[in-house]
mmCIF file of C-alpha atoms and ligand atoms in Angstrom:
data_model
loop_
_atom_site.group_PDB
_atom_site.id
_atom_site.type_symbol
_atom_site.label_atom_id
_atom_site.label_comp_id
_atom_site.label_asym_id
_atom_site.label_seq_id
_atom_site.Cartn_x
_atom_site.Cartn_y
_atom_site.Cartn_z
ATOM 1 C CA MET A 1 103.264 105.173 150.907
ATOM 2 C CA HIS A 2 101.588 105.489 147.263
ATOM 3 C CA ASP A 3 103.170 102.807 144.896
ATOM 4 C CA ALA A 4 103.969 105.427 142.293
ATOM 5 C CA ALA A 5 105.923 107.571 144.932
ATOM 6 C CA GLN A 6 108.300 104.588 145.422
ATOM 7 C CA VAL A 7 111.801 104.926 144.148
ATOM 8 C CA VAL A 8 113.269 101.353 144.604
ATOM 9 C CA PHE A 9 116.918 100.222 144.188
ATOM 10 C CA ILE A 10 117.317 96.471 144.390
ATOM 11 C CA THR A 11 120.746 94.631 144.176
ATOM 12 C CA GLY A 12 121.180 91.269 142.339
ATOM 13 C CA ALA A 13 118.111 92.011 140.200
ATOM 14 C CA ASN A 14 118.930 90.547 136.714
ATOM 15 C CA THR A 15 117.076 87.211 137.718
ATOM 16 C CA GLY A 16 115.172 85.380 140.237
ATOM 17 C CA ILE A 17 113.661 87.096 143.364
ATOM 18 C CA GLY A 18 115.243 90.474 142.482
ATOM 19 C CA ALA A 19 113.973 90.537 139.136
ATOM 20 C CA GLY A 20 110.596 89.407 140.289
ATOM 21 C CA LEU A 21 110.261 92.205 142.789
ATOM 22 C CA ALA A 22 111.672 94.822 140.408
ATOM 23 C CA ARG A 23 108.679 93.668 137.909
ATOM 24 C CA ALA A 24 106.245 93.744 140.605
ATOM 25 C CA PHE A 25 107.184 97.282 141.726
ATOM 26 C CA HIS A 26 107.405 98.547 138.211
ATOM 27 C CA ALA A 27 103.925 97.130 137.497
ATOM 28 C CA ARG A 28 102.575 99.138 140.248
ATOM 29 C CA GLY A 29 104.083 102.384 138.931
ATOM 30 C CA ALA A 30 107.067 102.760 141.105
ATOM 31 C CA THR A 31 110.418 103.985 139.759
ATOM 32 C CA VAL A 32 112.842 100.941 139.875
ATOM 33 C CA ILE A 33 116.467 101.033 139.451
ATOM 34 C CA ILE A 34 117.885 97.200 139.019
ATOM 35 C CA SER A 35 121.448 96.501 139.679
ATOM 36 C CA GLY A 36 123.842 93.400 139.298
ATOM 37 C CA ARG A 37 127.232 92.210 137.937
ATOM 38 C CA HIS A 38 126.144 91.901 134.177
ATOM 39 C CA ARG A 39 124.768 94.964 132.212
ATOM 40 C CA ALA A 40 123.289 92.607 129.334
ATOM 41 C CA ALA A 41 121.313 90.736 131.769
ATOM 42 C CA LEU A 42 120.062 93.732 133.559
ATOM 43 C CA GLU A 43 119.087 95.387 130.201
ATOM 44 C CA SER A 44 117.127 92.265 129.154
ATOM 45 C CA VAL A 45 114.759 92.731 132.393
ATOM 46 C CA ALA A 46 114.718 96.576 131.840
ATOM 47 C CA ARG A 47 113.725 96.225 128.270
ATOM 48 C CA GLU A 48 110.507 94.684 129.182
ATOM 49 C CA CYS A 49 109.763 97.228 131.775
ATOM 50 C CA PRO A 50 109.820 100.798 130.156
ATOM 51 C CA GLY A 51 111.443 103.389 132.236
ATOM 52 C CA MET A 52 113.371 100.760 134.467
ATOM 53 C CA GLU A 53 117.104 101.746 135.046
ATOM 54 C CA VAL A 54 120.070 99.587 135.399
ATOM 55 C CA GLU A 55 123.252 100.217 137.500
ATOM 56 C CA VAL A 56 126.261 97.702 137.098
ATOM 57 C CA LEU A 57 127.318 96.933 140.568
ATOM 58 C CA ASP A 58 129.058 93.928 142.032
ATOM 59 C CA VAL A 59 128.291 94.209 145.720
ATOM 60 C CA ALA A 60 131.572 92.290 146.483
ATOM 61 C CA LYS A 61 133.407 95.072 145.107
ATOM 62 C CA THR A 62 132.898 97.382 148.152
ATOM 63 C CA SER A 63 134.960 100.198 146.533
ATOM 64 C CA GLU A 64 132.300 100.619 143.986
ATOM 65 C CA ILE A 65 129.341 100.805 146.135
ATOM 66 C CA ALA A 66 129.890 104.380 147.606
ATOM 67 C CA ALA A 67 130.351 105.643 143.959
ATOM 68 C CA CYS A 68 126.927 103.814 142.979
ATOM 69 C CA ALA A 69 125.241 105.340 145.906
ATOM 70 C CA GLN A 70 126.771 108.842 144.969
ATOM 71 C CA ARG A 71 125.217 108.449 141.177
ATOM 72 C CA LEU A 72 121.715 107.543 142.725
ATOM 73 C CA ALA A 73 121.779 110.348 145.179
ATOM 74 C CA GLU A 74 122.203 112.755 142.321
ATOM 75 C CA ARG A 75 119.789 110.967 139.898
ATOM 76 C CA HIS A 76 117.236 110.237 142.521
ATOM 77 C CA ARG A 77 116.934 112.541 145.211
ATOM 78 C CA ASP A 78 113.762 110.691 146.395
ATOM 79 C CA LEU A 79 115.204 107.254 146.679
ATOM 80 C CA ASN A 80 113.153 105.650 149.262
ATOM 81 C CA LEU A 81 113.221 101.955 148.959
ATOM 82 C CA VAL A 82 116.631 99.740 148.942
ATOM 83 C CA ILE A 83 116.442 96.096 148.620
ATOM 84 C CA ASN A 84 119.510 94.139 149.573
ATOM 85 C CA ASN A 85 118.892 91.016 147.481
ATOM 86 C CA ALA A 86 122.231 89.859 145.817
ATOM 87 C CA GLY A 87 123.185 86.620 147.134
ATOM 88 C CA VAL A 88 124.823 83.209 146.124
ATOM 89 C CA GLN A 89 124.673 79.719 147.527
ATOM 90 C CA ARG A 90 127.561 77.186 147.402
ATOM 91 C CA LEU A 91 127.917 73.693 148.700
ATOM 92 C CA VAL A 92 131.106 73.451 150.798
ATOM 93 C CA SER A 93 132.256 70.516 152.840
ATOM 94 C CA PHE A 94 135.028 70.617 155.379
ATOM 95 C CA ALA A 95 134.790 66.905 155.763
ATOM 96 C CA GLY A 96 137.884 66.310 153.254
ATOM 97 C CA ASN A 97 141.399 66.097 154.354
ATOM 98 C CA GLN A 98 142.713 69.191 152.199
ATOM 99 C CA PRO A 99 142.099 72.692 153.187
ATOM 100 C CA LEU A 100 139.480 74.457 151.012
ATOM 101 C CA ALA A 101 140.232 77.056 148.500
ATOM 102 C CA VAL A 102 139.971 80.799 149.422
ATOM 103 C CA GLU A 103 137.080 81.189 146.824
ATOM 104 C CA ASP A 104 135.138 78.433 148.717
ATOM 105 C CA LEU A 105 135.510 80.276 152.075
ATOM 106 C CA ASP A 106 134.862 83.811 151.073
ATOM 107 C CA THR A 107 132.294 84.017 148.380
ATOM 108 C CA GLU A 108 129.168 83.972 150.464
ATOM 109 C CA ILE A 109 130.632 86.104 153.272
ATOM 110 C CA ASP A 110 131.794 88.625 150.548
ATOM 111 C CA ILE A 111 128.466 88.915 148.775
ATOM 112 C CA ASN A 112 125.794 87.752 151.070
ATOM 113 C CA LEU A 113 127.101 89.481 154.181
ATOM 114 C CA ARG A 114 129.911 92.133 153.497
ATOM 115 C CA GLY A 115 128.154 93.349 150.420
ATOM 116 C CA LEU A 116 124.806 93.755 152.216
ATOM 117 C CA ILE A 117 126.586 95.600 155.219
ATOM 118 C CA HIS A 118 128.423 98.017 152.667
ATOM 119 C CA VAL A 119 125.427 98.650 150.646
ATOM 120 C CA THR A 120 123.502 99.390 153.805
ATOM 121 C CA ASN A 121 126.102 101.887 154.936
ATOM 122 C CA ALA A 122 126.417 103.444 151.689
ATOM 123 C CA PHE A 123 122.583 104.077 151.061
ATOM 124 C CA LEU A 124 121.464 104.644 154.588
ATOM 125 C CA PRO A 125 122.160 108.334 154.449
ATOM 126 C CA LEU A 126 120.051 108.648 151.239
ATOM 127 C CA LEU A 127 117.280 106.781 152.903
ATOM 128 C CA LYS A 128 117.516 109.126 156.124
ATOM 129 C CA ARG A 129 116.579 112.192 154.137
ATOM 130 C CA GLN A 130 113.323 110.887 153.293
ATOM 131 C CA PRO A 131 110.436 111.551 155.390
ATOM 132 C CA ALA A 132 109.474 107.761 155.277
ATOM 133 C CA ALA A 133 112.005 105.180 153.640
ATOM 134 C CA ARG A 134 112.563 101.401 153.972
ATOM 135 C CA LEU A 135 115.725 99.091 153.859
ATOM 136 C CA VAL A 136 114.828 95.561 153.151
ATOM 137 C CA GLN A 137 117.195 92.702 153.711
ATOM 138 C CA VAL A 138 116.713 89.502 152.072
ATOM 139 C CA SER A 139 117.877 86.671 154.461
ATOM 140 C CA SER A 140 116.718 83.059 154.437
ATOM 141 C CA ALA A 141 114.898 80.332 156.450
ATOM 142 C CA LEU A 142 118.337 78.904 156.570
ATOM 143 C CA ALA A 143 119.355 81.914 158.794
ATOM 144 C CA PHE A 144 117.312 80.044 161.372
ATOM 145 C CA VAL A 145 118.016 76.426 160.517
ATOM 146 C CA PRO A 146 121.417 75.715 158.832
ATOM 147 C CA LEU A 147 121.770 73.657 155.795
ATOM 148 C CA VAL A 148 124.566 71.128 156.410
ATOM 149 C CA ALA A 149 125.547 71.033 152.720
ATOM 150 C CA ALA A 150 125.809 74.995 152.789
ATOM 151 C CA PRO A 151 127.634 75.933 155.990
ATOM 152 C CA LEU A 152 128.801 79.395 154.750
ATOM 153 C CA TYR A 153 125.545 80.330 152.989
ATOM 154 C CA SER A 154 123.677 79.454 156.311
ATOM 155 C CA ALA A 155 126.099 81.354 158.291
ATOM 156 C CA SER A 156 126.088 84.344 156.221
ATOM 157 C CA LYS A 157 122.288 84.461 156.401
ATOM 158 C CA ALA A 158 122.212 83.977 160.060
ATOM 159 C CA ALA A 159 124.586 86.943 160.360
ATOM 160 C CA VAL A 160 122.190 89.133 158.185
ATOM 161 C CA HIS A 161 119.355 88.245 160.519
ATOM 162 C CA ALA A 162 121.566 89.323 163.622
ATOM 163 C CA PHE A 163 122.634 92.400 161.627
ATOM 164 C CA THR A 164 119.141 93.509 160.742
ATOM 165 C CA VAL A 165 117.945 93.006 164.177
ATOM 166 C CA ALA A 166 120.578 95.213 165.552
ATOM 167 C CA LEU A 167 120.153 97.890 162.769
ATOM 168 C CA ARG A 168 116.355 98.063 163.376
ATOM 169 C CA GLU A 169 116.997 98.883 166.864
ATOM 170 C CA GLN A 170 119.628 101.537 166.130
ATOM 171 C CA LEU A 171 117.093 103.058 163.575
ATOM 172 C CA LYS A 172 114.117 103.200 165.944
ATOM 173 C CA GLY A 173 112.764 106.869 165.797
ATOM 174 C CA SER A 174 114.381 107.413 162.581
ATOM 175 C CA SER A 175 112.415 107.514 159.194
ATOM 176 C CA VAL A 176 113.814 104.356 158.110
ATOM 177 C CA GLN A 177 112.059 101.129 158.654
ATOM 178 C CA VAL A 178 114.452 98.121 158.581
ATOM 179 C CA VAL A 179 112.613 95.108 157.227
ATOM 180 C CA GLU A 180 113.909 91.356 156.833
ATOM 181 C CA LEU A 181 112.310 89.431 154.110
ATOM 182 C CA ILE A 182 112.727 85.671 154.888
ATOM 183 C CA PRO A 183 112.356 83.408 151.847
ATOM 184 C CA PRO A 184 111.632 79.670 151.994
ATOM 185 C CA ALA A 185 112.996 77.711 149.128
ATOM 186 C CA VAL A 186 112.019 79.430 145.925
ATOM 187 C CA LYS A 187 112.399 78.050 142.392
ATOM 188 C CA THR A 188 115.231 80.079 141.159
ATOM 189 C CA ASP A 189 118.867 79.859 139.958
ATOM 190 C CA LEU A 190 120.277 79.974 143.458
ATOM 191 C CA HIS A 191 120.308 76.200 143.680
ATOM 192 C CA ARG A 192 122.124 75.698 140.527
ATOM 193 C CA ASN A 193 125.017 73.699 142.516
ATOM 194 C CA GLN A 194 122.674 71.375 144.333
ATOM 195 C CA THR A 195 122.614 67.966 143.472
ATOM 196 C CA ARG A 196 119.992 66.776 145.825
ATOM 197 C CA ARG A 197 116.329 66.807 144.493
ATOM 198 C CA GLN A 198 114.705 70.212 145.286
ATOM 199 C CA ILE A 199 111.450 69.701 147.061
ATOM 200 C CA ASN A 200 109.023 72.091 148.331
ATOM 201 C CA GLN A 201 110.155 75.000 146.304
ATOM 202 C CA MET A 202 107.737 77.900 146.070
ATOM 203 C CA ARG A 203 107.061 79.211 142.597
ATOM 204 C CA LEU A 204 108.722 82.557 142.140
ATOM 205 C CA GLU A 205 105.446 84.261 141.353
ATOM 206 C CA ASP A 206 103.980 82.954 144.458
ATOM 207 C CA PHE A 207 106.749 83.994 146.373
ATOM 208 C CA VAL A 208 106.709 87.638 145.029
ATOM 209 C CA GLY A 209 102.950 88.050 145.560
ATOM 210 C CA ALA A 210 103.452 87.019 149.209
ATOM 211 C CA ALA A 211 106.680 89.290 149.761
ATOM 212 C CA MET A 212 104.463 92.314 148.076
ATOM 213 C CA ARG A 213 101.822 91.663 150.527
ATOM 214 C CA GLY A 214 104.290 91.466 153.356
ATOM 215 C CA LEU A 215 105.756 94.714 152.373
ATOM 216 C CA ASP A 216 102.150 96.197 151.974
ATOM 217 C CA SER A 217 101.304 95.205 155.668
ATOM 218 C CA GLY A 218 104.298 97.251 157.029
ATOM 219 C CA GLN A 219 105.843 94.024 158.888
ATOM 220 C CA ASP A 220 109.301 94.392 159.993
ATOM 221 C CA GLU A 221 109.992 90.620 159.523
ATOM 222 C CA ILE A 222 108.202 89.029 156.513
ATOM 223 C CA ALA A 223 108.599 85.226 156.779
ATOM 224 C CA VAL A 224 107.103 83.573 153.719
ATOM 225 C CA GLY A 225 105.562 80.162 153.537
ATOM 226 C CA LEU A 226 107.793 77.300 155.018
ATOM 227 C CA ALA A 227 110.237 80.046 156.310
ATOM 228 C CA LYS A 228 107.565 80.712 158.885
ATOM 229 C CA ALA A 229 107.797 77.078 159.941
ATOM 230 C CA ALA A 230 111.672 77.299 160.014
ATOM 231 C CA ARG A 231 111.596 80.420 161.993
ATOM 232 C CA PHE A 232 109.132 79.151 164.607
ATOM 233 C CA GLY A 233 110.543 75.691 164.775
ATOM 234 C CA SER A 234 114.072 76.761 165.212
ATOM 235 C CA ARG A 235 112.820 78.357 168.622
ATOM 236 C CA LEU A 236 110.399 75.610 169.726
ATOM 237 C CA ALA A 237 112.238 72.244 168.528
ATOM 238 C CA PRO A 238 115.435 73.256 166.869
ATOM 239 C CA GLY A 239 116.647 69.479 166.727
ATOM 240 C CA GLY A 240 113.513 68.426 165.002
ATOM 241 C CA ILE A 241 113.593 71.241 162.536
ATOM 242 C CA PHE A 242 117.082 70.736 161.839
ATOM 243 C CA ARG A 243 116.643 67.028 160.938
ATOM 244 C CA ILE A 244 113.526 68.036 158.738
ATOM 245 C CA VAL A 245 115.637 70.432 156.681
ATOM 246 C CA ASN A 246 118.538 68.226 156.329
ATOM 247 C CA LYS A 247 116.442 64.839 156.162
ATOM 248 C CA SER A 248 117.412 64.229 152.385
ATOM 249 C CA GLU A 249 121.210 64.472 152.760
HETATM 250 N N1 NAP B 1 115.721 80.997 145.984
HETATM 251 C C1 NAP B 1 115.715 80.722 147.156
HETATM 252 O O1 NAP B 1 115.348 79.482 147.737
HETATM 253 C C2 NAP B 1 116.115 81.449 148.312
HETATM 254 C C3 NAP B 1 115.782 81.034 149.614
HETATM 255 C C4 NAP B 1 116.240 81.920 150.795
HETATM 256 C C5 NAP B 1 116.953 83.156 150.333
HETATM 257 N N2 NAP B 1 116.874 83.401 149.105
HETATM 258 C C6 NAP B 1 117.750 84.764 148.773
HETATM 259 O O2 NAP B 1 117.208 85.529 148.034
HETATM 260 C C7 NAP B 1 118.205 86.349 147.242
HETATM 261 C C8 NAP B 1 117.828 86.163 145.783
HETATM 262 O O3 NAP B 1 118.234 85.008 145.448
HETATM 263 P P1 NAP B 1 117.481 84.168 144.065
HETATM 264 O O4 NAP B 1 116.851 82.911 144.697
HETATM 265 O O5 NAP B 1 116.738 85.173 143.513
HETATM 266 O O6 NAP B 1 118.753 83.574 143.260
HETATM 267 P P2 NAP B 1 119.527 83.771 141.948
HETATM 268 O O7 NAP B 1 118.189 83.528 140.861
HETATM 269 O O8 NAP B 1 120.644 83.166 141.739
HETATM 270 O O9 NAP B 1 119.715 85.347 141.774
HETATM 271 C C9 NAP B 1 120.685 85.819 142.616
HETATM 272 C C10 NAP B 1 120.919 87.278 142.092
HETATM 273 O O10 NAP B 1 122.092 87.911 142.836
HETATM 274 C C11 NAP B 1 123.201 88.275 141.808
HETATM 275 N N3 NAP B 1 124.386 88.471 142.454
HETATM 276 C C12 NAP B 1 125.226 87.453 142.712
HETATM 277 N N4 NAP B 1 126.166 87.665 143.111
HETATM 278 C C13 NAP B 1 126.181 89.078 142.827
HETATM 279 C C14 NAP B 1 127.319 90.058 143.226
HETATM 280 N N5 NAP B 1 128.491 89.873 143.690
HETATM 281 N N6 NAP B 1 126.879 91.305 143.069
HETATM 282 C C15 NAP B 1 125.809 91.844 142.586
HETATM 283 N N7 NAP B 1 124.806 90.746 142.251
HETATM 284 C C16 NAP B 1 125.023 89.525 142.475
HETATM 285 C C17 NAP B 1 122.928 87.277 140.623
HETATM 286 O O11 NAP B 1 123.283 87.943 139.452
HETATM 287 P P3 NAP B 1 124.570 87.381 138.610
HETATM 288 O O12 NAP B 1 125.114 86.116 139.412
HETATM 289 O O13 NAP B 1 124.175 86.848 137.280
HETATM 290 O O14 NAP B 1 125.665 88.333 138.823
HETATM 291 C C18 NAP B 1 121.393 87.364 140.579
HETATM 292 O O15 NAP B 1 120.762 88.511 140.154
HETATM 293 C C19 NAP B 1 119.508 85.884 147.729
HETATM 294 O O16 NAP B 1 119.898 86.793 148.687
HETATM 295 C C20 NAP B 1 119.167 84.582 148.324
HETATM 296 O O17 NAP B 1 120.192 84.172 149.170
HETATM 297 C C21 NAP B 1 116.802 82.757 148.124
#
């Protein structure tokens, strides 16, 4: 598909990978709608990119997702690319003697998994009416090799992977290609709660370049950088790759 003919909706796009992808699509002439929880932050990204639109959407507020899809269905009948990118990562330990707070237990499941499923459900009918469309689910290398310090994040991303594999099979033969974008560690604010030293983080611009090349190639699964090794290692030598990923803990 010609880039200028792409109409792209991205969740969690006021910073990090979402904003990087939004800028890359905008630079190619696509129509881009960025969404997120904070209007001011979205508008500061959009200000640099003439014509970029913003939609305030907290993907954890599932009751607001259908209304957002409806607004876009009316404004952009040709919407043909949805990128489910919004995500958070928290460090959570069950090793203490007290039960954890509900927020600690639910946040990643609500945003990374339930949010992604509800956005998928609300936006698929819009994508299906196009002759060719794509749904991109952003998972993680940690979908394949869990990070001990982030068990719920890892679980949410493993579930995103499983959901995406099954969804792709269900939509085989439809006009919608279901893509999984699998980042390695990328230098963004995602790790703001991590206390351990961050090593081997990919630069955001390098990641975005690789992701765009992967999308251009038409692959169903785009594993970038060390995410390829994590995915491969999890099948070939799961114990070894698990120790490598968690070695500095
Ligand atoms: N960076 C990495 O190393 C890495 C590795 C593997 C996978 N990923 C995945 O890549 C995606 C983007 O992460 P990132 O690295 O770019 O992190 P980031 O810089 O922290 O950006 C995350 C984005 O998600 C938004 N967001 C969070 N909660 C949201 C909600 N409830 N509704 C809507 N938007 C929400 C954030 O906006 P606000 O919080 O301002 O609302 C922000 O725009 C995530 O799915 C992440 O799991 C990242």
